[in-house]
Amino acid sequence: MKFSVFDHVDKSGRPLAEQFAQRVEYVAAADRLGFYAYHVAEHHATPLNMVPVPGVFLGAVAQATTNIRLGPLTYLLPLYSPLRLIEEVGMLDHMSNGR
């Protein structure tokens, strides 16, 4: 059986830099514990999620992990240029060694 993490990086009242660093460590711990995948959602203008650009956040997570598979739960396609999104996802694929 494979276990994964579905995450909303919700507003906690802490400074965002601190919150993001803690969340990256959280995913690194899940990686060390053998979780299969980590997914983060994209939301805008809501306290329910503080990650409006999943690729940037997952790039940071990729640098702190080695095995856990990474994925955005959604990309709000009308907000992206198709070429720009393909480039972002392609770069993330390379940064994570295909995870």
PDB file of C-alpha atoms in Angstrom:
ATOM      1  CA  MET A   1       0.000   0.000   0.000  1.00  0.00           C
ATOM      2  CA  LYS A   2       1.302   3.459  -0.885  1.00  0.00           C
ATOM      3  CA  PHE A   3       0.654   6.519   1.251  1.00  0.00           C
ATOM      4  CA  SER A   4       0.713  10.090  -0.010  1.00  0.00           C
ATOM      5  CA  VAL A   5       0.245  13.558   1.448  1.00  0.00           C
ATOM      6  CA  PHE A   6      -2.376  15.972   0.095  1.00  0.00           C
ATOM      7  CA  ASP A   7      -1.534  19.448   1.369  1.00  0.00           C
ATOM      8  CA  HIS A   8      -3.130  22.839   1.646  1.00  0.00           C
ATOM      9  CA  VAL A   9      -0.511  25.190   3.036  1.00  0.00           C
ATOM     10  CA  ASP A  10      -3.079  27.115   5.034  1.00  0.00           C
ATOM     11  CA  LYS A  11      -2.536  30.468   6.697  1.00  0.00           C
ATOM     12  CA  SER A  12      -1.140  29.924  10.186  1.00  0.00           C
ATOM     13  CA  GLY A  13      -0.340  33.429  11.419  1.00  0.00           C
ATOM     14  CA  ARG A  14       3.418  32.801  11.269  1.00  0.00           C
ATOM     15  CA  PRO A  15       5.661  34.669   8.817  1.00  0.00           C
ATOM     16  CA  LEU A  16       5.416  33.061   5.377  1.00  0.00           C
ATOM     17  CA  ALA A  17       9.153  32.379   5.096  1.00  0.00           C
ATOM     18  CA  GLU A  18       9.015  30.462   8.377  1.00  0.00           C
ATOM     19  CA  GLN A  19       5.869  28.637   7.358  1.00  0.00           C
ATOM     20  CA  PHE A  20       7.301  27.602   3.979  1.00  0.00           C
ATOM     21  CA  ALA A  21      10.565  26.410   5.573  1.00  0.00           C
ATOM     22  CA  GLN A  22       8.621  24.349   8.097  1.00  0.00           C
ATOM     23  CA  ARG A  23       6.458  22.840   5.364  1.00  0.00           C
ATOM     24  CA  VAL A  24       9.521  21.895   3.299  1.00  0.00           C
ATOM     25  CA  GLU A  25      10.900  20.119   6.386  1.00  0.00           C
ATOM     26  CA  TYR A  26       7.512  18.414   6.824  1.00  0.00           C
ATOM     27  CA  VAL A  27       7.756  16.999   3.291  1.00  0.00           C
ATOM     28  CA  ALA A  28      11.395  15.996   3.877  1.00  0.00           C
ATOM     29  CA  ALA A  29      10.221  14.051   6.950  1.00  0.00           C
ATOM     30  CA  ALA A  30       7.510  12.352   4.868  1.00  0.00           C
ATOM     31  CA  ASP A  31      10.227  11.438   2.355  1.00  0.00           C
ATOM     32  CA  ARG A  32      12.408   9.914   5.089  1.00  0.00           C
ATOM     33  CA  LEU A  33       9.401   7.952   6.391  1.00  0.00           C
ATOM     34  CA  GLY A  34       8.819   6.408   2.967  1.00  0.00           C
ATOM     35  CA  PHE A  35       5.698   8.233   1.807  1.00  0.00           C
ATOM     36  CA  TYR A  36       5.053   7.724  -1.900  1.00  0.00           C
ATOM     37  CA  ALA A  37       3.980  11.208  -3.003  1.00  0.00           C
ATOM     38  CA  TYR A  38       3.340  14.782  -1.930  1.00  0.00           C
ATOM     39  CA  HIS A  39       0.733  16.957  -3.641  1.00  0.00           C
ATOM     40  CA  VAL A  40       0.056  20.636  -3.080  1.00  0.00           C
ATOM     41  CA  ALA A  41      -2.972  22.592  -4.249  1.00  0.00           C
ATOM     42  CA  GLU A  42      -3.012  25.932  -6.062  1.00  0.00           C
ATOM     43  CA  HIS A  43      -5.395  28.577  -4.765  1.00  0.00           C
ATOM     44  CA  HIS A  44      -5.459  32.356  -5.019  1.00  0.00           C
ATOM     45  CA  ALA A  45      -6.730  35.079  -2.675  1.00  0.00           C
ATOM     46  CA  THR A  46      -7.785  32.721   0.100  1.00  0.00           C
ATOM     47  CA  PRO A  47      -6.393  31.937   3.561  1.00  0.00           C
ATOM     48  CA  LEU A  48      -6.996  28.245   2.817  1.00  0.00           C
ATOM     49  CA  ASN A  49      -3.797  27.989   0.795  1.00  0.00           C
ATOM     50  CA  MET A  50      -0.690  30.155   0.716  1.00  0.00           C
ATOM     51  CA  VAL A  51       0.859  28.538  -2.403  1.00  0.00           C
ATOM     52  CA  PRO A  52      -0.364  30.370  -5.513  1.00  0.00           C
ATOM     53  CA  VAL A  53       2.523  28.982  -7.630  1.00  0.00           C
ATOM     54  CA  PRO A  54       2.924  25.234  -6.973  1.00  0.00           C
ATOM     55  CA  GLY A  55       5.945  24.840  -9.260  1.00  0.00           C
ATOM     56  CA  VAL A  56       8.060  27.264  -7.243  1.00  0.00           C
ATOM     57  CA  PHE A  57       7.144  25.609  -3.942  1.00  0.00           C
ATOM     58  CA  LEU A  58       7.683  22.102  -5.326  1.00  0.00           C
ATOM     59  CA  GLY A  59      11.081  23.205  -6.668  1.00  0.00           C
ATOM     60  CA  ALA A  60      12.125  24.026  -3.097  1.00  0.00           C
ATOM     61  CA  VAL A  61      10.688  20.717  -1.892  1.00  0.00           C
ATOM     62  CA  ALA A  62      12.579  18.845  -4.640  1.00  0.00           C
ATOM     63  CA  GLN A  63      15.875  20.210  -3.342  1.00  0.00           C
ATOM     64  CA  ALA A  64      15.126  18.959   0.198  1.00  0.00           C
ATOM     65  CA  THR A  65      13.927  15.453  -0.746  1.00  0.00           C
ATOM     66  CA  THR A  66      15.236  12.468  -2.683  1.00  0.00           C
ATOM     67  CA  ASN A  67      12.532   9.839  -3.244  1.00  0.00           C
ATOM     68  CA  ILE A  68       9.031  11.188  -2.646  1.00  0.00           C
ATOM     69  CA  ARG A  69       7.127  11.907  -5.855  1.00  0.00           C
ATOM     70  CA  LEU A  70       5.956  15.501  -6.231  1.00  0.00           C
ATOM     71  CA  GLY A  71       2.918  16.912  -7.941  1.00  0.00           C
ATOM     72  CA  PRO A  72       0.648  19.902  -8.119  1.00  0.00           C
ATOM     73  CA  LEU A  73      -2.967  18.949  -7.535  1.00  0.00           C
ATOM     74  CA  THR A  74      -4.153  21.573  -9.980  1.00  0.00           C
ATOM     75  CA  TYR A  75      -2.925  24.287 -12.252  1.00  0.00           C
ATOM     76  CA  LEU A  76      -5.541  26.939 -12.926  1.00  0.00           C
ATOM     77  CA  LEU A  77      -4.938  26.825 -16.668  1.00  0.00           C
ATOM     78  CA  PRO A  78      -6.593  30.133 -17.648  1.00  0.00           C
ATOM     79  CA  LEU A  79      -3.957  31.922 -15.543  1.00  0.00           C
ATOM     80  CA  TYR A  80      -0.997  30.448 -17.463  1.00  0.00           C
ATOM     81  CA  SER A  81       0.490  30.773 -20.891  1.00  0.00           C
ATOM     82  CA  PRO A  82       0.640  27.193 -22.248  1.00  0.00           C
ATOM     83  CA  LEU A  83       4.319  27.492 -23.213  1.00  0.00           C
ATOM     84  CA  ARG A  84       5.240  29.033 -19.857  1.00  0.00           C
ATOM     85  CA  LEU A  85       3.489  26.249 -17.942  1.00  0.00           C
ATOM     86  CA  ILE A  86       5.146  23.527 -20.034  1.00  0.00           C
ATOM     87  CA  GLU A  87       8.530  25.115 -19.321  1.00  0.00           C
ATOM     88  CA  GLU A  88       7.814  25.360 -15.580  1.00  0.00           C
ATOM     89  CA  VAL A  89       6.665  21.751 -15.292  1.00  0.00           C
ATOM     90  CA  GLY A  90       9.583  20.580 -17.439  1.00  0.00           C
ATOM     91  CA  MET A  91      12.075  22.410 -15.257  1.00  0.00           C
ATOM     92  CA  LEU A  92      10.480  20.946 -12.120  1.00  0.00           C
ATOM     93  CA  ASP A  93      10.740  17.493 -13.697  1.00  0.00           C
ATOM     94  CA  HIS A  94      14.484  17.989 -14.197  1.00  0.00           C
ATOM     95  CA  MET A  95      15.038  19.512 -10.738  1.00  0.00           C
ATOM     96  CA  SER A  96      13.329  16.531  -9.105  1.00  0.00           C
ATOM     97  CA  ASN A  97      14.968  13.874 -11.316  1.00  0.00           C
ATOM     98  CA  GLY A  98      11.610  12.856 -12.717  1.00  0.00           C
ATOM     99  CA  ARG A  99       9.717  12.734  -9.456  1.00  0.00           C
TER     100      ARG A  99
END
